[in-house]
Tab-separated table of N, CA and C in Angstrom:
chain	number	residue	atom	x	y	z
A	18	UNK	N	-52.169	-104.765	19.320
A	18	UNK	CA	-51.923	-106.128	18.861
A	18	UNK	C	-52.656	-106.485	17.568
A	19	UNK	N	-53.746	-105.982	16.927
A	19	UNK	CA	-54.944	-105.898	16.106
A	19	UNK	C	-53.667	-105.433	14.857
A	20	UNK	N	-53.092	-104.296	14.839
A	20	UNK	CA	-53.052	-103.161	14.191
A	20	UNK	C	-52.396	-103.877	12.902
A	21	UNK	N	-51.649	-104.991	12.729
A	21	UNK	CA	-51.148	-105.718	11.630
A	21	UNK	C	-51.809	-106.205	10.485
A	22	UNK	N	-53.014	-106.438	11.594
A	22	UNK	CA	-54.378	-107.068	10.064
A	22	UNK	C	-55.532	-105.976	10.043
A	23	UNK	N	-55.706	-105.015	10.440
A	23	UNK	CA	-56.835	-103.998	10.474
A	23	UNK	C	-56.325	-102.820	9.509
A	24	UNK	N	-57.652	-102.673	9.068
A	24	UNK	CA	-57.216	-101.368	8.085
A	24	UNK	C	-57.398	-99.757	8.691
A	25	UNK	N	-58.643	-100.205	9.693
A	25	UNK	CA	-58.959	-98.772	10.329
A	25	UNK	C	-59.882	-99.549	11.449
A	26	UNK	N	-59.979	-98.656	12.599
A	26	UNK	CA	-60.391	-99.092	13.876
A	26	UNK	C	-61.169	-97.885	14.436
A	27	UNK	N	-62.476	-98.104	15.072
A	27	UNK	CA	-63.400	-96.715	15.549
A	27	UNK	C	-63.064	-97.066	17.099
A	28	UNK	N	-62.380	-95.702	17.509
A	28	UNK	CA	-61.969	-96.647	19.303
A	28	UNK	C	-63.247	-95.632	19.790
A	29	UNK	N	-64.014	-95.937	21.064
A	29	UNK	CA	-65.148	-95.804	21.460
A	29	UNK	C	-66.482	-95.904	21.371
A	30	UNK	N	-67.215	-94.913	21.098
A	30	UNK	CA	-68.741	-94.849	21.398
A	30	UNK	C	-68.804	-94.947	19.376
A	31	UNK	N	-69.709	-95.651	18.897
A	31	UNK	CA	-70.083	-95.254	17.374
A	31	UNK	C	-71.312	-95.110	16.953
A	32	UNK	N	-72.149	-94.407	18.154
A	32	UNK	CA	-73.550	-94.171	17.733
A	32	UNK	C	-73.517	-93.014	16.449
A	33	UNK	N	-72.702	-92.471	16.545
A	33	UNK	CA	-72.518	-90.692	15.750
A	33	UNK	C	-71.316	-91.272	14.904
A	34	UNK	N	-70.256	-92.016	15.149
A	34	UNK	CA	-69.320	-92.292	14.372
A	34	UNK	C	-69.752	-93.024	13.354
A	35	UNK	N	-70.789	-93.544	12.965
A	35	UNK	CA	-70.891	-94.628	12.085
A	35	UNK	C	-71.621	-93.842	10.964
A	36	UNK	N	-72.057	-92.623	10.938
A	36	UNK	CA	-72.063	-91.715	9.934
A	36	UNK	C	-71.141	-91.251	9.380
A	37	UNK	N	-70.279	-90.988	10.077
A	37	UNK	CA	-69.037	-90.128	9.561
A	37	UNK	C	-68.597	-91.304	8.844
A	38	UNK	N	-68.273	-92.213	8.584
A	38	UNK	CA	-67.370	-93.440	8.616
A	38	UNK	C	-68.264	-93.806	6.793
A	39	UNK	N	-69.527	-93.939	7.087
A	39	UNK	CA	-70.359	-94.341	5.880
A	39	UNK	C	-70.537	-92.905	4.934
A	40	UNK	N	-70.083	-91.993	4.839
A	40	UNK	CA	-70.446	-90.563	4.606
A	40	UNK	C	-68.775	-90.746	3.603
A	41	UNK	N	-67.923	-90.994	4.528
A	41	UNK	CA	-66.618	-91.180	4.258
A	41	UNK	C	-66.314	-92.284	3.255
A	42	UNK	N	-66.623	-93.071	3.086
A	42	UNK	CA	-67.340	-94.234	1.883
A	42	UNK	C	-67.809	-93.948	0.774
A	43	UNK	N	-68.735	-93.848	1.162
A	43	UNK	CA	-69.734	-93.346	0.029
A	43	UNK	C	-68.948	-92.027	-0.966
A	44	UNK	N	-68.587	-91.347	-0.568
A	44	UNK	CA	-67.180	-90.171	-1.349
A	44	UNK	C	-66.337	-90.926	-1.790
A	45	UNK	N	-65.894	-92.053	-1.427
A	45	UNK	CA	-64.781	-92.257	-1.972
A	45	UNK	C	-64.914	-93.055	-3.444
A	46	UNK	N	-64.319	-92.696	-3.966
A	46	UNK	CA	-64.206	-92.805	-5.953
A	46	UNK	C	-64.378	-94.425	-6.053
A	47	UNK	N	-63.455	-95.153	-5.210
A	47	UNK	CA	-63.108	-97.013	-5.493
A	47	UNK	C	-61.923	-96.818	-6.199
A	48	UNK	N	-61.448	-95.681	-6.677
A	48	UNK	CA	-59.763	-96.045	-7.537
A	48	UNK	C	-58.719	-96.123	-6.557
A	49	UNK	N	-58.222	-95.065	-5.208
A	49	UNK	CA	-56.929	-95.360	-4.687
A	49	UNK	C	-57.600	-95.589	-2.856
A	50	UNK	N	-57.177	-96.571	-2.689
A	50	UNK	CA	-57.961	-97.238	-1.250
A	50	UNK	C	-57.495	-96.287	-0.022
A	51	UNK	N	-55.846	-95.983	-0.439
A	51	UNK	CA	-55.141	-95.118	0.319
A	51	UNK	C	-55.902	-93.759	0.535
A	52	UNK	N	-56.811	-93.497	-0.462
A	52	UNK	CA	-57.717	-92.290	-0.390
A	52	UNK	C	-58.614	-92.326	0.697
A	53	UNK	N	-59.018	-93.955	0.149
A	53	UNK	CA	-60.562	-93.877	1.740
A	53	UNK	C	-59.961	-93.915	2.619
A	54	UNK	N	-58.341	-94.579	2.960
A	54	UNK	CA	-57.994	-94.539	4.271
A	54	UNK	C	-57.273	-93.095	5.151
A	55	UNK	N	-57.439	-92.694	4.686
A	55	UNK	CA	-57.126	-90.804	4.401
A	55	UNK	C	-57.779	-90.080	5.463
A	56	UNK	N	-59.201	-90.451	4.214
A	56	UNK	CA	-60.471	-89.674	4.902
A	56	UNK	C	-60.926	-90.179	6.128
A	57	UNK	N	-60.606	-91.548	6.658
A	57	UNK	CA	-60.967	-92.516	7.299
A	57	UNK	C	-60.198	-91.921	8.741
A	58	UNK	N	-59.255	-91.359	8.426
A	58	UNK	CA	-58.394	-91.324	9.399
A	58	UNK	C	-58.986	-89.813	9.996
A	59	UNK	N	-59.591	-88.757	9.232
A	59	UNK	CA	-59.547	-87.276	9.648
A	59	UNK	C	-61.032	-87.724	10.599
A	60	UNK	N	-61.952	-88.831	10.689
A	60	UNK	CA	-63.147	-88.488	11.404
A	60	UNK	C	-62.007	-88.956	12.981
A	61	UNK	N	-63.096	-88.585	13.451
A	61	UNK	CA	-62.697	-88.400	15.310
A	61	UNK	C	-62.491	-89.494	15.707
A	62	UNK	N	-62.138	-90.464	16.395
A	62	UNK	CA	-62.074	-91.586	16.750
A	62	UNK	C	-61.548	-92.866	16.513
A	63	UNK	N	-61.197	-92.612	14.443
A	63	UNK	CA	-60.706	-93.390	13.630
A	63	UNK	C	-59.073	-93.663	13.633
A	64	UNK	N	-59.140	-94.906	14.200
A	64	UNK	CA	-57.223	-95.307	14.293
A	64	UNK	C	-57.146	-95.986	12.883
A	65	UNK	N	-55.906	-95.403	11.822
A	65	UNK	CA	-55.286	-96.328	10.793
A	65	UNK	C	-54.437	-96.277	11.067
A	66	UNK	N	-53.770	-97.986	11.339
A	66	UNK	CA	-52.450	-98.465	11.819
A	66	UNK	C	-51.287	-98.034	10.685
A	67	UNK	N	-51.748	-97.777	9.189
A	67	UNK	CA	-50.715	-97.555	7.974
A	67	UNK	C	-50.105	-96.404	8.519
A	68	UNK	N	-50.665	-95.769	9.085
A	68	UNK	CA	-50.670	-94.181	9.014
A	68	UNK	C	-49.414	-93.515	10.840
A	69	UNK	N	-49.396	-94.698	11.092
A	69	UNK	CA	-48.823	-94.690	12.252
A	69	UNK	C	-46.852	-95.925	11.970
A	70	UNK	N	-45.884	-95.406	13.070
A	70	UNK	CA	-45.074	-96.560	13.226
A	70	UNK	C	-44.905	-96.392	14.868
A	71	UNK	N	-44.854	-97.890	15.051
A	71	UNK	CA	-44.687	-98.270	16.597
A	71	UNK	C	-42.842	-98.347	16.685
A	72	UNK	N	-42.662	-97.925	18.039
A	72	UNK	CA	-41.327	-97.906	18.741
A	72	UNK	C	-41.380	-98.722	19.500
A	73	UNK	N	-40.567	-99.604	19.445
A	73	UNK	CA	-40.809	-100.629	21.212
A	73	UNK	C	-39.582	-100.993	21.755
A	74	UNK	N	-39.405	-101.245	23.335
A	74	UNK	CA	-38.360	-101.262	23.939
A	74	UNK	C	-37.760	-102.223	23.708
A	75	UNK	N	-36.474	-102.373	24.353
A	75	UNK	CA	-35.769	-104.057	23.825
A	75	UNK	C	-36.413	-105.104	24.685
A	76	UNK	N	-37.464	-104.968	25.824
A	76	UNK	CA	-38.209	-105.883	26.113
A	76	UNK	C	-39.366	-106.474	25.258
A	77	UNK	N	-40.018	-105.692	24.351
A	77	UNK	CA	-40.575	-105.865	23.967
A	77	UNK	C	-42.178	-104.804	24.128
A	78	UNK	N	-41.735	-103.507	24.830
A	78	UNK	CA	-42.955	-103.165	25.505
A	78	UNK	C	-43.213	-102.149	24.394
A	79	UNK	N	-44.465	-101.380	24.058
A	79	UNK	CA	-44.666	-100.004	23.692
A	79	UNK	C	-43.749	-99.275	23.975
A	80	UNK	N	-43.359	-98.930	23.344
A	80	UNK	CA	-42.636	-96.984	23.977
A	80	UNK	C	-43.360	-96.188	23.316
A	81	UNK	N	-43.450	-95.747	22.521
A	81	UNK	CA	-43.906	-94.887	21.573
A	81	UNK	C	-44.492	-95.463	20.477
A	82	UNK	N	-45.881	-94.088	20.180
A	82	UNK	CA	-46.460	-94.282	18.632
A	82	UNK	C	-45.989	-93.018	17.363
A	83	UNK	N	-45.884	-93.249	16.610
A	83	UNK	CA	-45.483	-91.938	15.976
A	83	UNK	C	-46.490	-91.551	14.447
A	84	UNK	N	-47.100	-90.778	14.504
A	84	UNK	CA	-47.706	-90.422	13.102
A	84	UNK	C	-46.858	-90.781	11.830
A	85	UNK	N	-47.012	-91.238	10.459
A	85	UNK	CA	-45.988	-91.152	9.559
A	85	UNK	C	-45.885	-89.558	8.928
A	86	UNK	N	-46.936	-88.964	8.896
A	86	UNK	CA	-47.230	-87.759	8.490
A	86	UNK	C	-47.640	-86.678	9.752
A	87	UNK	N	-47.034	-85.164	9.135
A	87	UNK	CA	-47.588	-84.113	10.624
A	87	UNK	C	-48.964	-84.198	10.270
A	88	UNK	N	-49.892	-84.533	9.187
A	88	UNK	CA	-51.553	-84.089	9.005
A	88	UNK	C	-52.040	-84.914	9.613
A	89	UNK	N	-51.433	-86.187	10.192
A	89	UNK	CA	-52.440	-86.962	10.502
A	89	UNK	C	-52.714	-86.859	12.430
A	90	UNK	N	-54.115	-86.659	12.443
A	90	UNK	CA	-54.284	-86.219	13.647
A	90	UNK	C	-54.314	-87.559	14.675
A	91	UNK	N	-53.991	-87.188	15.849
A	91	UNK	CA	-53.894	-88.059	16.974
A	91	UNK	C	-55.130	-88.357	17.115
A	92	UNK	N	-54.926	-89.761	17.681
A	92	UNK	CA	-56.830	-90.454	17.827
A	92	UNK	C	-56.725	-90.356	19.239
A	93	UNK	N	-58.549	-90.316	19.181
A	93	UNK	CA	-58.356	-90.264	20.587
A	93	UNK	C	-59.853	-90.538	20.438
A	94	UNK	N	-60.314	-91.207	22.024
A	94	UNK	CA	-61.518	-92.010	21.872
A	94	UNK	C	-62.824	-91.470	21.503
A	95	UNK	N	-63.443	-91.994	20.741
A	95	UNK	CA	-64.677	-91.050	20.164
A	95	UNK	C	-65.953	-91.282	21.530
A	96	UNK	N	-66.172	-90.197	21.965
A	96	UNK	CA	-67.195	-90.394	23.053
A	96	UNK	C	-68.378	-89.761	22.972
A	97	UNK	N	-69.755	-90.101	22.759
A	97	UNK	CA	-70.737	-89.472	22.951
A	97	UNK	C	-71.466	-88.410	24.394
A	98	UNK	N	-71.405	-87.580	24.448
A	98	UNK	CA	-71.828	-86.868	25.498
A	98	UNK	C	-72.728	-86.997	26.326
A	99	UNK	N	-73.993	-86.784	25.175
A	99	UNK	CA	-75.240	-86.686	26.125
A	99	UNK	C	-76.041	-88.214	25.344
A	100	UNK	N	-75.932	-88.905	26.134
A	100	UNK	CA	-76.801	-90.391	25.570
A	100	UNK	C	-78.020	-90.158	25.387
A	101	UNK	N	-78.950	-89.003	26.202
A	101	UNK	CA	-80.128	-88.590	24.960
A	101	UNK	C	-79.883	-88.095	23.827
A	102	UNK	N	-79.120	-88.051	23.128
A	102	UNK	CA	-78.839	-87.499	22.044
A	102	UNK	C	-79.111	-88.490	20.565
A	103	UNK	N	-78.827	-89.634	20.933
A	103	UNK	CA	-78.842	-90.977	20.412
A	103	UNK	C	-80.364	-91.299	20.498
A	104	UNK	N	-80.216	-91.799	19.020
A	104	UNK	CA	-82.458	-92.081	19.681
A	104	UNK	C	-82.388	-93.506	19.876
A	105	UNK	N	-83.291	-93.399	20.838
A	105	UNK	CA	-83.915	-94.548	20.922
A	105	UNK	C	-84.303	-96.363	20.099
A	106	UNK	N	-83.947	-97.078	20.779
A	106	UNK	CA	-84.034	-98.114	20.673
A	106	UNK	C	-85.749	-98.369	19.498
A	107	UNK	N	-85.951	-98.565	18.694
A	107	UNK	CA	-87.484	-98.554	18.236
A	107	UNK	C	-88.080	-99.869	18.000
A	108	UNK	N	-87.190	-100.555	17.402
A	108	UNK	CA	-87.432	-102.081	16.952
A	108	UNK	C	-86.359	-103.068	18.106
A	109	UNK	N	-86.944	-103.685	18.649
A	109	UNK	CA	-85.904	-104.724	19.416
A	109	UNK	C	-85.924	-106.064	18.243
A	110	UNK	N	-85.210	-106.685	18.042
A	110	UNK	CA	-85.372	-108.145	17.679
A	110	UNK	C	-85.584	-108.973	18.622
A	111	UNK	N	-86.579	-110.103	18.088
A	111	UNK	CA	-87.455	-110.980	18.721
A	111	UNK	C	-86.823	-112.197	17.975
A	112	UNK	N	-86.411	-112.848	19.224
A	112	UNK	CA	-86.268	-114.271	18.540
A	112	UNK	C	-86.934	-114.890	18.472
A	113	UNK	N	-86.703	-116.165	17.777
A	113	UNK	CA	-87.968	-116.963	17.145
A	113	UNK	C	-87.303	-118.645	17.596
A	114	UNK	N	-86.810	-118.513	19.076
A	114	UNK	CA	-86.157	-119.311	19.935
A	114	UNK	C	-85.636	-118.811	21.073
A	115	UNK	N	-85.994	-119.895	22.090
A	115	UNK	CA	-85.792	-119.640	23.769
A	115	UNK	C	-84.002	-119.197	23.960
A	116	UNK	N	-84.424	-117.716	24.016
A	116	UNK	CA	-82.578	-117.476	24.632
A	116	UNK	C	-82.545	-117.485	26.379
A	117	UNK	N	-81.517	-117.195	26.608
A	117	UNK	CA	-80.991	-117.057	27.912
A	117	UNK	C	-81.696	-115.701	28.454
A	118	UNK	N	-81.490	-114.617	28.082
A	118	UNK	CA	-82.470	-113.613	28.206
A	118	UNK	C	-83.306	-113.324	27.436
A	119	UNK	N	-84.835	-113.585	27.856
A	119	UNK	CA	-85.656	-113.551	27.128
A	119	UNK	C	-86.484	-112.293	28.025
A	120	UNK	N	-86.356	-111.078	27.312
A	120	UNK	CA	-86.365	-109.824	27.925
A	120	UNK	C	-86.125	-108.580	27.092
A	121	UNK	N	-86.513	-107.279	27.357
A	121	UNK	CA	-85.471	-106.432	26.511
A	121	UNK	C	-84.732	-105.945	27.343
A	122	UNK	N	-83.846	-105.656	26.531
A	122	UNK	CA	-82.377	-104.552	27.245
A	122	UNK	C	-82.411	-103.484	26.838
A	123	UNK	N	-82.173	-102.352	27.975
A	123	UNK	CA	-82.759	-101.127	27.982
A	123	UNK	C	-80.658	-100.457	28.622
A	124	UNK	N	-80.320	-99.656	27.607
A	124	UNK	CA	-79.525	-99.318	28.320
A	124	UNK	C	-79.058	-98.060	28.777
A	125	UNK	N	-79.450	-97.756	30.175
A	125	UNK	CA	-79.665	-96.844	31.492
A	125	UNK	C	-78.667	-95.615	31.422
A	126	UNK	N	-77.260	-96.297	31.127
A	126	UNK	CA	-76.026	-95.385	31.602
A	126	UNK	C	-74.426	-95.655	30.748
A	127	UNK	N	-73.740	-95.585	30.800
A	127	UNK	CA	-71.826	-95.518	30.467
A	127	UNK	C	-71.460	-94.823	31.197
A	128	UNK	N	-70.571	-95.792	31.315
A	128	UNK	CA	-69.160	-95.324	31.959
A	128	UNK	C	-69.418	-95.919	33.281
A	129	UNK	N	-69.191	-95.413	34.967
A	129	UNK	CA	-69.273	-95.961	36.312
A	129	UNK	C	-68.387	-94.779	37.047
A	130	UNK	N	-69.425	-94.733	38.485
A	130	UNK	CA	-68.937	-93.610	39.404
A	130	UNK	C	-67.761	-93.771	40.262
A	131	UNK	N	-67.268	-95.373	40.300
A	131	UNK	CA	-66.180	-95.952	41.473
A	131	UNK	C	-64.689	-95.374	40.689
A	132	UNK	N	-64.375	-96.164	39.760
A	132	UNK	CA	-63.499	-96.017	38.946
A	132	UNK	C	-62.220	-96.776	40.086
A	133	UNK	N	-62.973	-97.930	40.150
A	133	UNK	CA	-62.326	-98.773	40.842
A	133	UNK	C	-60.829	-99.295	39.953
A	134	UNK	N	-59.686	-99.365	40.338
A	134	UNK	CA	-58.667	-99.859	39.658
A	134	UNK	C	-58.375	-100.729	38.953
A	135	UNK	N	-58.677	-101.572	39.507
A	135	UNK	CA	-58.462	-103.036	38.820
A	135	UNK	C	-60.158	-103.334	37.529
A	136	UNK	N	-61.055	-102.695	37.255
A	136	UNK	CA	-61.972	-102.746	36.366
A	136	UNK	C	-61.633	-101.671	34.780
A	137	UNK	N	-61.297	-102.806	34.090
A	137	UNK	CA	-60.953	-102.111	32.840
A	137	UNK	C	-61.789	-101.807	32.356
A	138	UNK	N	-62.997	-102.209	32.387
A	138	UNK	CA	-64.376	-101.698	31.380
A	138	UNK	C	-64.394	-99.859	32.223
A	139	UNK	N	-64.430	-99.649	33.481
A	139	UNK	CA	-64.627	-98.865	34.196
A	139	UNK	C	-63.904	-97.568	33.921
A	140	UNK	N	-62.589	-97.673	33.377
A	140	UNK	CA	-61.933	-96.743	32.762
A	140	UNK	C	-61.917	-96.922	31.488
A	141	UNK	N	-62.716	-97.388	30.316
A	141	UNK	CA	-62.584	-97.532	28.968
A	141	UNK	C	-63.583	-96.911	28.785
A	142	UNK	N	-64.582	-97.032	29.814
A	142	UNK	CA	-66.286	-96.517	29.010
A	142	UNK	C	-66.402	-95.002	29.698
A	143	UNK	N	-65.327	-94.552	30.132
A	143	UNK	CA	-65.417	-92.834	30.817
A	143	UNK	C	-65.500	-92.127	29.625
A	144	UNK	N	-66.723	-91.364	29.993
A	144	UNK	CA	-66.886	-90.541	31.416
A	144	UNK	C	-68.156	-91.198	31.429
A	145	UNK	N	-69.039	-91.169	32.753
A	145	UNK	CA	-69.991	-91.623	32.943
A	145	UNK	C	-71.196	-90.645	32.601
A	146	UNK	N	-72.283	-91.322	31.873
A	146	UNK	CA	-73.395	-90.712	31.156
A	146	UNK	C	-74.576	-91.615	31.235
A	147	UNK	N	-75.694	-90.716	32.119
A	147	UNK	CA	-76.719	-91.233	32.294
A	147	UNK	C	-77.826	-91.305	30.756
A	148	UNK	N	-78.913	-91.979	30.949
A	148	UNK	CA	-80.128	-91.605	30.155
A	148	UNK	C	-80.840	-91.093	30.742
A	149	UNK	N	-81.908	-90.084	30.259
A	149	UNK	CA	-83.150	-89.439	31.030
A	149	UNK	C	-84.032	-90.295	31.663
A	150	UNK	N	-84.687	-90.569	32.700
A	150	UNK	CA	-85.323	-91.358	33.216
A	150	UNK	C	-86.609	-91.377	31.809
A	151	UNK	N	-87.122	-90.185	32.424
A	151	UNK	CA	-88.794	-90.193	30.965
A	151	UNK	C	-88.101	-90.784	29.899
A	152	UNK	N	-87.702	-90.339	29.130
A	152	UNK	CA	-87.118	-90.799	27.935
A	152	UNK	C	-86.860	-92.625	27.945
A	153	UNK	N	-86.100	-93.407	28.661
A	153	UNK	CA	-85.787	-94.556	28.964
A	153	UNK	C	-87.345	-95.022	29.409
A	154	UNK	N	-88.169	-94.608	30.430
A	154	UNK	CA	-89.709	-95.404	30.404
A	154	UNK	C	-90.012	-95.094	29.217
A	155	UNK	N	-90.217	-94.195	28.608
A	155	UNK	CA	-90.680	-94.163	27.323
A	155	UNK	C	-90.800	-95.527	25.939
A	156	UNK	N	-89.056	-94.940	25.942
A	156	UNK	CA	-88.547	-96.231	25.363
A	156	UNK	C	-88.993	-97.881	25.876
A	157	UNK	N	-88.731	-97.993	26.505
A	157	UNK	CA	-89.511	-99.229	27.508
A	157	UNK	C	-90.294	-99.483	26.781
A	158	UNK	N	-91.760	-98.777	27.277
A	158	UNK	CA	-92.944	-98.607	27.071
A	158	UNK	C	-93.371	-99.094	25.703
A	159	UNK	N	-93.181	-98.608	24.685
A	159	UNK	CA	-92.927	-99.332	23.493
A	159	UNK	C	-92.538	-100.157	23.324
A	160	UNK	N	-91.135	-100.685	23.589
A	160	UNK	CA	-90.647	-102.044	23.577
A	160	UNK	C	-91.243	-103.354	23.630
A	161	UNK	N	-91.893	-103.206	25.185
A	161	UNK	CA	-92.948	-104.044	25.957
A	161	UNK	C	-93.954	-104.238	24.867
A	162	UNK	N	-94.986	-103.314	24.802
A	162	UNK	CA	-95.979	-103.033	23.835
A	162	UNK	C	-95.394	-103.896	22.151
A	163	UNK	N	-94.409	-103.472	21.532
A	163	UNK	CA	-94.130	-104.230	20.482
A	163	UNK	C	-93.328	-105.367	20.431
A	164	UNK	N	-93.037	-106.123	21.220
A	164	UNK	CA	-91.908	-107.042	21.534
A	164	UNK	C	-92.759	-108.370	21.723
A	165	UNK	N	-93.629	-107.597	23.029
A	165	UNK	CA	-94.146	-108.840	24.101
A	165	UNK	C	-93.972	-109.148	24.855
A	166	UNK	N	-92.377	-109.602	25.195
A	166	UNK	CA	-91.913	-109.384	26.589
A	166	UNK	C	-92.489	-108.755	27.728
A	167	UNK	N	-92.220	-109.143	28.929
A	167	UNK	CA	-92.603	-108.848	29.983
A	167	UNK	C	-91.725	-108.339	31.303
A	168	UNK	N	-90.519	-108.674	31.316
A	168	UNK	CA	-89.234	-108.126	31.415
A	168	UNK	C	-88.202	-107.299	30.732
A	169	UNK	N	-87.736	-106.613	31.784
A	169	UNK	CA	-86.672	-105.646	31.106
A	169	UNK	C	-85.630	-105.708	32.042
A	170	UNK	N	-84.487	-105.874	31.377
A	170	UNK	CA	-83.123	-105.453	32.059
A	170	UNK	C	-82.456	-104.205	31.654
A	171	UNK	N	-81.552	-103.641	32.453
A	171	UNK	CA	-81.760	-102.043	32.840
A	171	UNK	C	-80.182	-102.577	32.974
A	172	UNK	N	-79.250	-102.000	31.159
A	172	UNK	CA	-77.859	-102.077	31.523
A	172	UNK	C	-77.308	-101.551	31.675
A	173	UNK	N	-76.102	-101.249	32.096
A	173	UNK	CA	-74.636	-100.730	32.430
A	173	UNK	C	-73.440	-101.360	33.032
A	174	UNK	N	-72.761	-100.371	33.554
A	174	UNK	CA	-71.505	-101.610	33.588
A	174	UNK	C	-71.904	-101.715	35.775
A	175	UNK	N	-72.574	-100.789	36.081
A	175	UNK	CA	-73.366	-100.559	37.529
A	175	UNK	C	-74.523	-99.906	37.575
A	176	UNK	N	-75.678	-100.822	37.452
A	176	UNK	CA	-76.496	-100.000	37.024
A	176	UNK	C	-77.602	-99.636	38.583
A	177	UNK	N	-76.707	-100.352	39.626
A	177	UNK	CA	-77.204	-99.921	40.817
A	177	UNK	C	-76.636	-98.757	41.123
A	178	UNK	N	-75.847	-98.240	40.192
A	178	UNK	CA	-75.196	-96.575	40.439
A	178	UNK	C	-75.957	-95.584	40.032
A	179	UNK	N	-76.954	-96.137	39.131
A	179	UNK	CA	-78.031	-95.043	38.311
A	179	UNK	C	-78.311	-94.303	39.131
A	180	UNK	N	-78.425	-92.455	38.845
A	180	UNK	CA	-79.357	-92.201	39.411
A	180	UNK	C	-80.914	-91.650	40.016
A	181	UNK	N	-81.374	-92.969	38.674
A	181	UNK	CA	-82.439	-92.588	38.873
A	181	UNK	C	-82.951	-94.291	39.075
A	182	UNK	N	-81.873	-95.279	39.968
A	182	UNK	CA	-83.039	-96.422	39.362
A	182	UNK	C	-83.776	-96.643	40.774
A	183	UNK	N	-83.526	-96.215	42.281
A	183	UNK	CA	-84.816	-95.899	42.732
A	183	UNK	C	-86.158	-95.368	42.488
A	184	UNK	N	-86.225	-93.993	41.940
A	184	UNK	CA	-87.549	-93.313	41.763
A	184	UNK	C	-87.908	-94.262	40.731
């Protein structure tokens, strides 16, 4: 529904994508835009709607997407693997006014083990990927220490599924 006013779209995770994307920029000359949207299109994850035409039924539904070109590769959701891989949280921002959570957010896991039907976040954020327990106190640990805060919330989309948030 987006795809009319967007020039390019990162579908998933963009801890790692947002290099490729600024890497992809930064190369590009500023003379033919169609160029950055090119390059824009070959990183992993990157949907350009130019680069595509939609088919739709006489109801009005999707049927089909079709590449305009054979080079241009099928997108498909950019997902990070191992969430230790991603560093750490180092600086939280501190407001300088009473929010609703006044806390840091620490986040535990992606994705969820039910894959209950009717939860769309539940099938958008697959596959499910923990954080290292050490690693996450770690992180914490600092937080607390440079923040101030005294609370922490521990997110995901179930984060009573963790499994590590007993020990």
């Amino acid at each position: 529904p987006i795809a009319e006013f967007i020039d390019a779209l990162l579908l998933g995770d963009g801890e790692e994508a947002v290099f490729d994307i600024c890497d992809a920029y930064l190369a590009w000359d500023k003379k033919d835009r169609n160029d950055l949207l090119k390059a824009l299109s070959r990183i992993p994850g990157v949907y350009v709607p130019a680069f595509f035409s939609m088919e739709y039924a006489e109801d009005g539904a999707l049927r089909a997407i079709h590449a305009l070109d054979e080079e241009t590769p099928v997108v498909r959701k950019r997902i990070v693997r191992d969430l230790n891989s991603i560093p750490p949280i180092k600086n939280q921002v501190v407001p300088n006014v009473n929010i609703v959570h006044d806390r840091i957010a620490a986040e535990v896991m992606r994705g969820c083990v039910r894959g209950c039907r009717f939860c769309q976040a539940g099938y958008i954020y697959r596959p499910l990927r923990e954080r290292d327990p050490r690693a996450l106190q770690q992180q914490i640990e600092k937080l607390v220490e440079q923040s101030g805060y005294e609370e922490v919330s521990l997110l995901s989309l179930s984060t009573g599924d963790y499994s590590c948030v007993n020990p």
